[in-house]
Amino acid sequence: MRVYNFSAGPACLPEAVLKEAQKDLLDYKDSGMSVMEMSHRSPEFEAIIAKTEKDLRTLMDIPDDYSVLFLQGGASLQFSMAPMNLMNKYKRAFYVLTGAFAKNAIAEAKKEGEVVVVASSEDKTFTYIPELNAGMFEGDADYAHITQNNTIFGTRFTKLPDTSGLPLVADLSSMILSETVNVRDYGLIYAGAQKNIGPSGVTVVIIRNDLLERSSDKLSKMLSYKVQAENGSMYNTPPTFAVYIAGLVFADLLAKGGVKAMQRINEKKAAMLYDQIDGSSLFKGTAVKKDRSLMNVTFITGSEETDKAFIAAAKQQGVVGIKGHRSVGGMRASIYNAMPLEGVQKLIDVMKEFERKA
Ligand code: PMP
């Protein structure tokens, strides 16, 4: 029996995608082999990666002067690659500290140059997004970095900062494809796949082409955006099966009406769940209302014991993966694109029943 999986990532995938992958597992389109067994230089795989990129370009309306890369190493490698490639003129960058992954990004960037943390929400355990203004981003720097959705703390930027003309580098790992974004507002977008894209193992990078010129020839080739772009993400063997599944997810999203349609459903799902939390006398949301994430809904009861009992009761009813991140505890329901409305309704029903019995 399949469960409603609210895990923060790897996370649930659309059932239609899993079924299609299953259908093609032994023999992909009469090739006589699985995509897993196929040369990345074969015409079949070349077609898969080309269509995967094309569909992502359509979904996000990616302009022609941006490159799309399918890399490995997770979003965490991008914490290093972005500064390694881009921090080369002033050796200085601005970062906004809004959570654990922003902190990791900052730590890696510091190895490449000077990091100026322009604002932080650490004073209140990252429960909000700090107010930002253009003045904070003035001065010599190579780029400005944000984590647009904070997976652990359940917050998101509802508007992008004015970076005084600096290229904006953004970690969209836990919100890519969940709501519309204007790619032109960014110099570089990166996202690990295992939330809204597909299985772990592939990381999507979208980079404005003029920034590719910043990559030094001294960089290890695998770490160079320029080399990766020049080779169409095939400088070495790409994570072929992960790219293939991502392609199936993109096609599925297009068939469902694209990102705008997903956003409408995501807003509805999030509103249902936050309404339940706000109307409850047992559960309490942890993020400041105006900065609440559409994807990661964090809440607590105030008692570790009761949290534990709720998580156990939910699991018994097929609602799994709602334990909060180990660093903060409580509950977190990740309601990515592939979580159906019925799953959110089921979680709400479980919350109601638990509260009634409490
Ligand atoms: N950034 C964000 C916002 C994340 O949520 C995560 C993973 N949960 C990461 C970065 C790290 O991703 P990875 O495990 O792919 O390196």
mmCIF file of C-alpha atoms and ligand atoms in Angstrom:
data_model
loop_
_atom_site.group_PDB
_atom_site.id
_atom_site.type_symbol
_atom_site.label_atom_id
_atom_site.label_comp_id
_atom_site.label_asym_id
_atom_site.label_seq_id
_atom_site.Cartn_x
_atom_site.Cartn_y
_atom_site.Cartn_z
ATOM 1 C CA MET A 1 0.000 0.000 0.000
ATOM 2 C CA ARG A 2 1.322 3.452 -0.854
ATOM 3 C CA VAL A 3 1.332 6.054 1.916
ATOM 4 C CA TYR A 4 1.066 9.826 1.929
ATOM 5 C CA ASN A 5 4.755 10.719 2.148
ATOM 6 C CA PHE A 6 5.413 14.211 3.531
ATOM 7 C CA SER A 7 9.194 13.766 3.603
ATOM 8 C CA ALA A 8 11.290 16.881 2.916
ATOM 9 C CA GLY A 9 13.419 15.041 0.398
ATOM 10 C CA PRO A 10 13.897 12.662 -1.169
ATOM 11 C CA ALA A 11 10.175 13.135 -1.441
ATOM 12 C CA CYS A 12 7.097 11.719 -3.104
ATOM 13 C CA LEU A 13 6.966 11.537 -6.888
ATOM 14 C CA PRO A 14 3.869 11.554 -9.106
ATOM 15 C CA GLU A 15 2.481 8.044 -9.269
ATOM 16 C CA ALA A 16 2.028 8.324 -13.034
ATOM 17 C CA VAL A 17 5.772 8.938 -13.374
ATOM 18 C CA LEU A 18 6.677 5.908 -11.279
ATOM 19 C CA LYS A 19 4.307 3.743 -13.317
ATOM 20 C CA GLU A 20 5.755 4.957 -16.591
ATOM 21 C CA ALA A 21 9.292 4.284 -15.356
ATOM 22 C CA GLN A 22 8.160 0.834 -14.289
ATOM 23 C CA LYS A 23 6.633 0.141 -17.687
ATOM 24 C CA ASP A 24 9.883 1.101 -19.413
ATOM 25 C CA LEU A 25 12.232 -0.380 -16.841
ATOM 26 C CA LEU A 26 13.359 -3.444 -18.794
ATOM 27 C CA ASP A 27 12.901 -2.184 -22.327
ATOM 28 C CA TYR A 28 12.868 1.557 -22.983
ATOM 29 C CA LYS A 29 10.976 2.278 -26.202
ATOM 30 C CA ASP A 30 12.083 -0.909 -28.002
ATOM 31 C CA SER A 31 15.753 -0.226 -27.338
ATOM 32 C CA GLY A 32 15.894 -3.626 -25.649
ATOM 33 C CA MET A 33 17.438 -2.140 -22.507
ATOM 34 C CA SER A 34 16.736 0.012 -19.491
ATOM 35 C CA VAL A 35 17.677 3.701 -19.506
ATOM 36 C CA MET A 36 20.027 2.715 -16.655
ATOM 37 C CA GLU A 37 21.966 0.467 -19.009
ATOM 38 C CA MET A 38 22.150 2.870 -21.910
ATOM 39 C CA SER A 39 25.222 4.786 -23.084
ATOM 40 C CA HIS A 40 24.886 8.472 -22.360
ATOM 41 C CA ARG A 41 26.142 9.028 -25.920
ATOM 42 C CA SER A 42 23.380 6.910 -27.466
ATOM 43 C CA PRO A 43 20.765 8.639 -29.626
ATOM 44 C CA GLU A 44 18.087 7.480 -27.169
ATOM 45 C CA PHE A 45 19.710 9.173 -24.195
ATOM 46 C CA GLU A 46 20.665 12.257 -26.219
ATOM 47 C CA ALA A 47 16.953 12.568 -27.006
ATOM 48 C CA ILE A 48 16.010 12.104 -23.341
ATOM 49 C CA ILE A 49 18.324 14.823 -22.030
ATOM 50 C CA ALA A 50 17.426 17.215 -24.867
ATOM 51 C CA LYS A 51 13.697 16.832 -24.194
ATOM 52 C CA THR A 52 14.223 17.107 -20.432
ATOM 53 C CA GLU A 53 15.987 20.439 -20.937
ATOM 54 C CA LYS A 54 13.412 21.634 -23.467
ATOM 55 C CA ASP A 55 10.504 20.858 -21.142
ATOM 56 C CA LEU A 56 12.199 22.596 -18.210
ATOM 57 C CA ARG A 57 12.788 25.634 -20.428
ATOM 58 C CA THR A 58 9.082 25.657 -21.303
ATOM 59 C CA LEU A 59 7.960 25.161 -17.684
ATOM 60 C CA MET A 60 10.126 27.983 -16.336
ATOM 61 C CA ASP A 61 10.145 30.138 -19.474
ATOM 62 C CA ILE A 62 13.955 30.126 -19.422
ATOM 63 C CA PRO A 63 15.384 32.720 -21.835
ATOM 64 C CA ASP A 64 17.792 31.621 -24.590
ATOM 65 C CA ASP A 65 20.721 33.443 -23.020
ATOM 66 C CA TYR A 66 20.597 31.140 -19.996
ATOM 67 C CA SER A 67 22.180 27.676 -19.916
ATOM 68 C CA VAL A 68 20.581 24.709 -18.201
ATOM 69 C CA LEU A 69 22.982 22.240 -16.598
ATOM 70 C CA PHE A 70 22.328 18.826 -15.070
ATOM 71 C CA LEU A 71 25.100 18.288 -12.531
ATOM 72 C CA GLN A 72 25.952 15.989 -9.645
ATOM 73 C CA GLY A 73 26.992 16.633 -6.060
ATOM 74 C CA GLY A 74 23.630 17.931 -4.839
ATOM 75 C CA ALA A 75 22.769 21.489 -3.959
ATOM 76 C CA SER A 76 25.595 21.281 -1.429
ATOM 77 C CA LEU A 77 28.223 21.219 -4.167
ATOM 78 C CA GLN A 78 26.663 24.408 -5.521
ATOM 79 C CA PHE A 79 27.515 26.068 -2.200
ATOM 80 C CA SER A 80 31.127 25.640 -3.390
ATOM 81 C CA MET A 81 30.767 25.858 -7.164
ATOM 82 C CA ALA A 82 28.958 29.197 -7.156
ATOM 83 C CA PRO A 83 31.767 31.025 -5.306
ATOM 84 C CA MET A 84 34.516 29.067 -7.085
ATOM 85 C CA ASN A 85 33.197 30.183 -10.464
ATOM 86 C CA LEU A 86 31.721 33.581 -9.751
ATOM 87 C CA MET A 87 33.699 35.122 -6.889
ATOM 88 C CA ASN A 88 36.646 36.114 -8.979
ATOM 89 C CA LYS A 89 36.770 39.862 -9.476
ATOM 90 C CA TYR A 90 36.242 41.374 -6.031
ATOM 91 C CA LYS A 91 36.572 38.054 -4.172
ATOM 92 C CA ARG A 92 33.596 39.221 -2.152
ATOM 93 C CA ALA A 93 29.911 38.336 -2.038
ATOM 94 C CA PHE A 94 26.784 39.248 -0.098
ATOM 95 C CA TYR A 95 24.763 36.505 1.622
ATOM 96 C CA VAL A 96 21.446 36.534 3.459
ATOM 97 C CA LEU A 97 21.442 34.095 6.388
ATOM 98 C CA THR A 98 17.991 32.526 6.675
ATOM 99 C CA GLY A 99 18.648 28.959 7.744
ATOM 100 C CA ALA A 100 20.903 25.935 7.987
ATOM 101 C CA PHE A 101 21.522 25.624 4.250
ATOM 102 C CA ALA A 102 22.294 29.337 3.928
ATOM 103 C CA LYS A 103 24.783 28.811 6.730
ATOM 104 C CA ASN A 104 26.402 25.927 4.869
ATOM 105 C CA ALA A 105 26.525 28.035 1.701
ATOM 106 C CA ILE A 106 28.229 30.841 3.622
ATOM 107 C CA ALA A 107 30.798 28.476 5.157
ATOM 108 C CA GLU A 108 31.811 27.186 1.734
ATOM 109 C CA ALA A 109 31.894 30.652 0.157
ATOM 110 C CA LYS A 110 34.239 31.841 2.903
ATOM 111 C CA LYS A 111 36.813 29.391 1.578
ATOM 112 C CA GLU A 112 36.835 31.290 -1.725
ATOM 113 C CA GLY A 113 36.724 34.884 -0.562
ATOM 114 C CA GLU A 114 35.085 37.413 1.721
ATOM 115 C CA VAL A 115 31.469 36.896 2.699
ATOM 116 C CA VAL A 116 29.387 39.793 3.932
ATOM 117 C CA VAL A 117 26.245 38.618 5.713
ATOM 118 C CA VAL A 118 23.924 41.532 4.975
ATOM 119 C CA ALA A 119 21.045 40.278 7.110
ATOM 120 C CA SER A 120 20.191 37.306 9.283
ATOM 121 C CA SER A 121 17.190 35.798 11.051
ATOM 122 C CA GLU A 122 19.292 33.636 13.325
ATOM 123 C CA ASP A 123 18.278 35.774 16.336
ATOM 124 C CA LYS A 124 14.822 34.172 16.206
ATOM 125 C CA THR A 125 15.778 30.659 15.126
ATOM 126 C CA PHE A 126 15.230 31.496 11.456
ATOM 127 C CA THR A 127 11.469 31.862 11.856
ATOM 128 C CA TYR A 128 11.283 34.835 9.488
ATOM 129 C CA ILE A 129 12.855 36.446 6.432
ATOM 130 C CA PRO A 130 14.745 39.656 7.276
ATOM 131 C CA GLU A 131 13.742 42.944 5.660
ATOM 132 C CA LEU A 132 16.158 43.792 2.877
ATOM 133 C CA ASN A 133 16.883 46.944 0.924
ATOM 134 C CA ALA A 134 19.102 47.860 -2.006
ATOM 135 C CA GLY A 135 21.504 49.772 0.231
ATOM 136 C CA MET A 136 22.556 46.525 1.893
ATOM 137 C CA PHE A 137 23.910 45.272 -1.416
ATOM 138 C CA GLU A 138 25.942 48.329 -2.329
ATOM 139 C CA GLY A 139 29.705 48.134 -2.632
ATOM 140 C CA ASP A 140 32.117 45.935 -4.527
ATOM 141 C CA ALA A 141 30.986 42.331 -4.678
ATOM 142 C CA ASP A 142 30.668 39.582 -7.268
ATOM 143 C CA TYR A 143 27.094 38.496 -6.468
ATOM 144 C CA ALA A 144 24.373 38.276 -3.831
ATOM 145 C CA HIS A 145 23.054 34.942 -2.528
ATOM 146 C CA ILE A 146 19.739 33.880 -0.995
ATOM 147 C CA THR A 147 18.077 30.595 -0.044
ATOM 148 C CA GLN A 148 14.648 31.274 -1.464
ATOM 149 C CA ASN A 149 12.818 28.601 0.507
ATOM 150 C CA ASN A 150 14.149 27.397 3.834
ATOM 151 C CA THR A 151 13.277 23.719 4.003
ATOM 152 C CA ILE A 152 13.992 23.186 7.687
ATOM 153 C CA PHE A 153 12.390 26.334 9.106
ATOM 154 C CA GLY A 154 9.431 26.632 6.735
ATOM 155 C CA THR A 155 10.025 30.158 5.465
ATOM 156 C CA ARG A 156 10.261 31.629 2.001
ATOM 157 C CA PHE A 157 11.089 34.884 0.279
ATOM 158 C CA THR A 158 7.802 36.208 -1.052
ATOM 159 C CA LYS A 159 9.674 38.882 -2.984
ATOM 160 C CA LEU A 160 13.215 39.005 -4.247
ATOM 161 C CA PRO A 161 15.681 41.555 -2.876
ATOM 162 C CA ASP A 162 16.837 44.505 -4.959
ATOM 163 C CA THR A 163 20.534 43.632 -5.184
ATOM 164 C CA SER A 164 21.670 46.967 -6.617
ATOM 165 C CA GLY A 165 22.429 45.361 -9.953
ATOM 166 C CA LEU A 166 24.479 42.445 -8.600
ATOM 167 C CA PRO A 167 23.694 39.021 -10.060
ATOM 168 C CA LEU A 168 21.338 37.177 -7.716
ATOM 169 C CA VAL A 169 22.407 33.605 -6.956
ATOM 170 C CA ALA A 170 19.566 31.620 -5.420
ATOM 171 C CA ASP A 171 19.074 28.190 -3.924
ATOM 172 C CA LEU A 172 15.627 27.073 -5.113
ATOM 173 C CA SER A 173 16.035 23.450 -4.005
ATOM 174 C CA SER A 174 12.792 23.219 -2.071
ATOM 175 C CA MET A 175 10.610 25.515 -4.160
ATOM 176 C CA ILE A 176 11.642 25.202 -7.812
ATOM 177 C CA LEU A 177 8.587 24.629 -10.065
ATOM 178 C CA SER A 178 6.163 25.182 -7.171
ATOM 179 C CA GLU A 179 5.379 28.777 -8.114
ATOM 180 C CA THR A 180 6.254 30.973 -11.055
ATOM 181 C CA VAL A 181 9.551 32.819 -10.961
ATOM 182 C CA ASN A 182 11.046 35.204 -13.490
ATOM 183 C CA VAL A 183 14.358 33.612 -14.464
ATOM 184 C CA ARG A 184 15.586 37.006 -15.681
ATOM 185 C CA ASP A 185 15.641 38.176 -12.054
ATOM 186 C CA TYR A 186 18.498 35.756 -11.367
ATOM 187 C CA GLY A 187 22.081 35.309 -12.470
ATOM 188 C CA LEU A 188 22.175 31.740 -11.220
ATOM 189 C CA ILE A 189 19.547 29.333 -9.914
ATOM 190 C CA TYR A 190 20.410 25.967 -8.436
ATOM 191 C CA ALA A 191 18.257 23.189 -7.047
ATOM 192 C CA GLY A 192 18.820 19.641 -5.898
ATOM 193 C CA ALA A 193 16.281 17.411 -7.617
ATOM 194 C CA GLN A 194 14.967 15.324 -4.769
ATOM 195 C CA LYS A 195 12.037 17.567 -3.813
ATOM 196 C CA ASN A 196 10.168 18.907 -6.819
ATOM 197 C CA ILE A 197 12.139 17.448 -9.727
ATOM 198 C CA GLY A 198 12.934 13.769 -9.312
ATOM 199 C CA PRO A 199 15.281 11.412 -7.520
ATOM 200 C CA SER A 200 18.440 12.604 -5.798
ATOM 201 C CA GLY A 201 21.584 12.456 -7.883
ATOM 202 C CA VAL A 202 20.961 15.317 -10.269
ATOM 203 C CA THR A 203 21.163 19.029 -9.545
ATOM 204 C CA VAL A 204 19.681 21.603 -11.885
ATOM 205 C CA VAL A 205 21.662 24.778 -12.529
ATOM 206 C CA ILE A 206 20.289 27.642 -14.603
ATOM 207 C CA ILE A 207 22.940 30.258 -15.347
ATOM 208 C CA ARG A 208 22.989 33.468 -17.381
ATOM 209 C CA ASN A 209 25.513 32.914 -20.149
ATOM 210 C CA ASP A 210 27.635 36.000 -19.519
ATOM 211 C CA LEU A 211 28.459 34.588 -16.070
ATOM 212 C CA LEU A 212 30.002 31.504 -17.681
ATOM 213 C CA GLU A 213 32.900 33.710 -18.729
ATOM 214 C CA ARG A 214 33.858 34.112 -15.092
ATOM 215 C CA SER A 215 34.926 30.467 -14.733
ATOM 216 C CA SER A 216 38.703 30.333 -14.539
ATOM 217 C CA ASP A 217 40.550 27.798 -16.695
ATOM 218 C CA LYS A 218 42.413 26.818 -13.557
ATOM 219 C CA LEU A 219 39.274 25.304 -12.062
ATOM 220 C CA SER A 220 38.918 21.565 -12.042
ATOM 221 C CA LYS A 221 36.855 20.840 -15.142
ATOM 222 C CA MET A 222 34.105 19.064 -13.245
ATOM 223 C CA LEU A 223 33.660 22.169 -11.092
ATOM 224 C CA SER A 224 33.554 24.653 -13.969
ATOM 225 C CA TYR A 225 30.160 25.922 -15.111
ATOM 226 C CA LYS A 226 31.806 26.905 -18.389
ATOM 227 C CA VAL A 227 33.139 23.421 -19.099
ATOM 228 C CA GLN A 228 29.828 21.841 -18.081
ATOM 229 C CA ALA A 229 27.899 24.230 -20.357
ATOM 230 C CA GLU A 230 30.270 23.754 -23.305
ATOM 231 C CA ASN A 231 29.757 20.016 -23.005
ATOM 232 C CA GLY A 232 25.989 20.070 -22.606
ATOM 233 C CA SER A 233 26.299 18.577 -19.083
ATOM 234 C CA MET A 234 28.114 15.619 -20.640
ATOM 235 C CA TYR A 235 31.737 16.375 -19.872
ATOM 236 C CA ASN A 236 31.530 13.080 -18.042
ATOM 237 C CA THR A 237 28.721 10.584 -17.572
ATOM 238 C CA PRO A 238 25.698 12.460 -16.257
ATOM 239 C CA PRO A 239 23.300 10.816 -13.756
ATOM 240 C CA THR A 240 21.338 9.317 -16.615
ATOM 241 C CA PHE A 241 18.500 7.625 -14.752
ATOM 242 C CA ALA A 242 17.879 10.662 -12.531
ATOM 243 C CA VAL A 243 17.763 12.902 -15.619
ATOM 244 C CA TYR A 244 15.312 10.498 -17.253
ATOM 245 C CA ILE A 245 12.970 10.561 -14.242
ATOM 246 C CA ALA A 246 13.255 14.362 -14.054
ATOM 247 C CA GLY A 247 12.192 14.396 -17.706
ATOM 248 C CA LEU A 248 9.128 12.312 -16.897
ATOM 249 C CA VAL A 249 8.254 14.691 -14.040
ATOM 250 C CA PHE A 250 8.595 17.728 -16.332
ATOM 251 C CA ALA A 251 6.365 16.135 -18.975
ATOM 252 C CA ASP A 252 3.826 15.280 -16.272
ATOM 253 C CA LEU A 253 3.864 18.897 -15.025
ATOM 254 C CA LEU A 254 3.328 20.214 -18.541
ATOM 255 C CA ALA A 255 0.388 17.853 -18.986
ATOM 256 C CA LYS A 256 -1.077 19.167 -15.731
ATOM 257 C CA GLY A 257 -0.967 22.757 -16.969
ATOM 258 C CA GLY A 258 2.535 23.823 -15.954
ATOM 259 C CA VAL A 259 3.848 25.834 -13.017
ATOM 260 C CA LYS A 260 0.922 28.282 -12.853
ATOM 261 C CA ALA A 261 -1.515 25.419 -12.413
ATOM 262 C CA MET A 262 0.726 23.814 -9.780
ATOM 263 C CA GLN A 263 1.010 27.126 -7.938
ATOM 264 C CA ARG A 264 -2.781 27.402 -7.671
ATOM 265 C CA ILE A 265 -2.986 23.913 -6.180
ATOM 266 C CA ASN A 266 0.035 24.511 -3.930
ATOM 267 C CA GLU A 267 -1.489 27.721 -2.568
ATOM 268 C CA LYS A 268 -4.691 25.872 -1.856
ATOM 269 C CA LYS A 269 -2.911 22.975 -0.140
ATOM 270 C CA ALA A 270 -0.825 25.337 2.013
ATOM 271 C CA ALA A 271 -3.864 27.474 2.926
ATOM 272 C CA MET A 272 -5.828 24.385 4.002
ATOM 273 C CA LEU A 273 -3.024 23.209 6.256
ATOM 274 C CA TYR A 274 -2.151 26.609 7.745
ATOM 275 C CA ASP A 275 -5.867 27.262 8.390
ATOM 276 C CA GLN A 276 -6.046 23.998 10.280
ATOM 277 C CA ILE A 277 -2.972 24.923 12.342
ATOM 278 C CA ASP A 278 -4.172 28.472 13.034
ATOM 279 C CA GLY A 279 -7.627 27.277 14.068
ATOM 280 C CA SER A 280 -6.234 24.603 16.375
ATOM 281 C CA SER A 281 -5.688 24.943 20.095
ATOM 282 C CA LEU A 282 -3.147 22.091 20.078
ATOM 283 C CA PHE A 283 -0.949 22.794 17.057
ATOM 284 C CA LYS A 284 1.025 25.971 16.480
ATOM 285 C CA GLY A 285 2.865 27.169 13.375
ATOM 286 C CA THR A 286 6.527 28.074 13.899
ATOM 287 C CA ALA A 287 7.191 30.467 11.012
ATOM 288 C CA VAL A 288 6.066 34.103 10.940
ATOM 289 C CA LYS A 289 2.822 34.212 8.920
ATOM 290 C CA LYS A 290 3.920 36.589 6.183
ATOM 291 C CA ASP A 291 7.016 34.501 5.393
ATOM 292 C CA ARG A 292 5.441 31.068 5.491
ATOM 293 C CA SER A 293 6.644 28.508 2.986
ATOM 294 C CA LEU A 294 4.236 27.024 0.464
ATOM 295 C CA MET A 295 6.239 23.805 0.453
ATOM 296 C CA ASN A 296 7.404 23.053 4.020
ATOM 297 C CA VAL A 297 4.822 23.580 6.734
ATOM 298 C CA THR A 298 6.432 23.537 10.188
ATOM 299 C CA PHE A 299 4.400 23.205 13.387
ATOM 300 C CA ILE A 300 4.638 22.049 16.994
ATOM 301 C CA THR A 301 2.391 21.161 19.900
ATOM 302 C CA GLY A 302 4.738 22.624 22.476
ATOM 303 C CA SER A 303 5.388 19.223 24.040
ATOM 304 C CA GLU A 304 7.992 16.871 22.609
ATOM 305 C CA GLU A 305 6.044 13.945 23.947
ATOM 306 C CA THR A 306 2.813 15.009 22.264
ATOM 307 C CA ASP A 307 4.706 15.667 18.994
ATOM 308 C CA LYS A 308 6.016 12.122 19.159
ATOM 309 C CA ALA A 309 2.590 10.681 19.852
ATOM 310 C CA PHE A 310 1.100 12.638 16.957
ATOM 311 C CA ILE A 311 3.812 11.502 14.536
ATOM 312 C CA ALA A 312 3.187 7.895 15.601
ATOM 313 C CA ALA A 313 -0.609 8.241 15.281
ATOM 314 C CA ALA A 314 -0.225 9.759 11.819
ATOM 315 C CA LYS A 315 2.060 6.948 10.699
ATOM 316 C CA GLN A 316 -0.526 4.389 11.716
ATOM 317 C CA GLN A 317 -2.921 6.035 9.298
ATOM 318 C CA GLY A 318 -0.521 6.123 6.366
ATOM 319 C CA VAL A 319 0.687 9.695 6.882
ATOM 320 C CA VAL A 320 4.491 9.505 7.064
ATOM 321 C CA GLY A 321 7.565 11.722 6.935
ATOM 322 C CA ILE A 322 6.150 14.512 9.127
ATOM 323 C CA LYS A 323 8.872 14.495 11.755
ATOM 324 C CA GLY A 324 10.601 17.877 11.842
ATOM 325 C CA HIS A 325 14.289 18.196 10.974
ATOM 326 C CA ARG A 326 16.509 16.716 13.672
ATOM 327 C CA SER A 327 17.905 20.163 14.489
ATOM 328 C CA VAL A 328 14.512 21.726 15.343
ATOM 329 C CA GLY A 329 12.122 18.888 16.202
ATOM 330 C CA GLY A 330 8.344 19.277 16.007
ATOM 331 C CA MET A 331 6.581 18.488 12.770
ATOM 332 C CA ARG A 332 7.166 19.421 9.160
ATOM 333 C CA ALA A 333 4.809 18.510 6.368
ATOM 334 C CA SER A 334 6.481 18.942 2.985
ATOM 335 C CA ILE A 335 3.767 19.446 0.415
ATOM 336 C CA TYR A 336 5.682 19.492 -2.848
ATOM 337 C CA ASN A 337 3.996 19.357 -6.255
ATOM 338 C CA ALA A 338 3.578 15.587 -6.121
ATOM 339 C CA MET A 339 1.630 15.641 -2.843
ATOM 340 C CA PRO A 340 -2.019 15.496 -3.876
ATOM 341 C CA LEU A 341 -4.698 17.616 -2.240
ATOM 342 C CA GLU A 342 -6.201 14.421 -0.822
ATOM 343 C CA GLY A 343 -2.938 13.788 1.055
ATOM 344 C CA VAL A 344 -3.141 17.197 2.714
ATOM 345 C CA GLN A 345 -6.815 16.573 3.540
ATOM 346 C CA LYS A 346 -5.845 13.233 5.082
ATOM 347 C CA LEU A 347 -3.206 14.928 7.249
ATOM 348 C CA ILE A 348 -5.798 17.502 8.356
ATOM 349 C CA ASP A 349 -8.244 14.733 9.245
ATOM 350 C CA VAL A 350 -5.552 13.002 11.291
ATOM 351 C CA MET A 351 -4.760 16.295 13.084
ATOM 352 C CA LYS A 352 -8.445 16.875 13.849
ATOM 353 C CA GLU A 353 -8.935 13.406 15.209
ATOM 354 C CA PHE A 354 -5.769 13.579 17.320
ATOM 355 C CA GLU A 355 -6.806 16.915 18.751
ATOM 356 C CA ARG A 356 -10.289 15.663 19.581
ATOM 357 C CA LYS A 357 -8.818 12.726 21.482
ATOM 358 C CA ALA A 358 -6.076 14.751 23.185
HETATM 359 N N1 PMP B 1 19.491 23.718 0.034
HETATM 360 C C1 PMP B 1 18.249 23.483 0.477
HETATM 361 C C2 PMP B 1 17.280 24.620 0.542
HETATM 362 C C3 PMP B 1 17.888 22.195 0.866
HETATM 363 O O1 PMP B 1 16.658 21.955 1.315
HETATM 364 C C4 PMP B 1 18.833 21.142 0.782
HETATM 365 C C5 PMP B 1 18.518 19.706 1.139
HETATM 366 N N2 PMP B 1 17.466 19.443 1.907
HETATM 367 C C6 PMP B 1 20.122 21.453 0.347
HETATM 368 C C7 PMP B 1 20.406 22.734 -0.045
HETATM 369 C C8 PMP B 1 21.186 20.398 0.266
HETATM 370 O O2 PMP B 1 20.893 19.606 -0.810
HETATM 371 P P1 PMP B 1 21.709 18.304 -1.187
HETATM 372 O O3 PMP B 1 21.398 17.283 -0.163
HETATM 373 O O4 PMP B 1 21.168 17.987 -2.549
HETATM 374 O O5 PMP B 1 23.153 18.663 -1.224
#
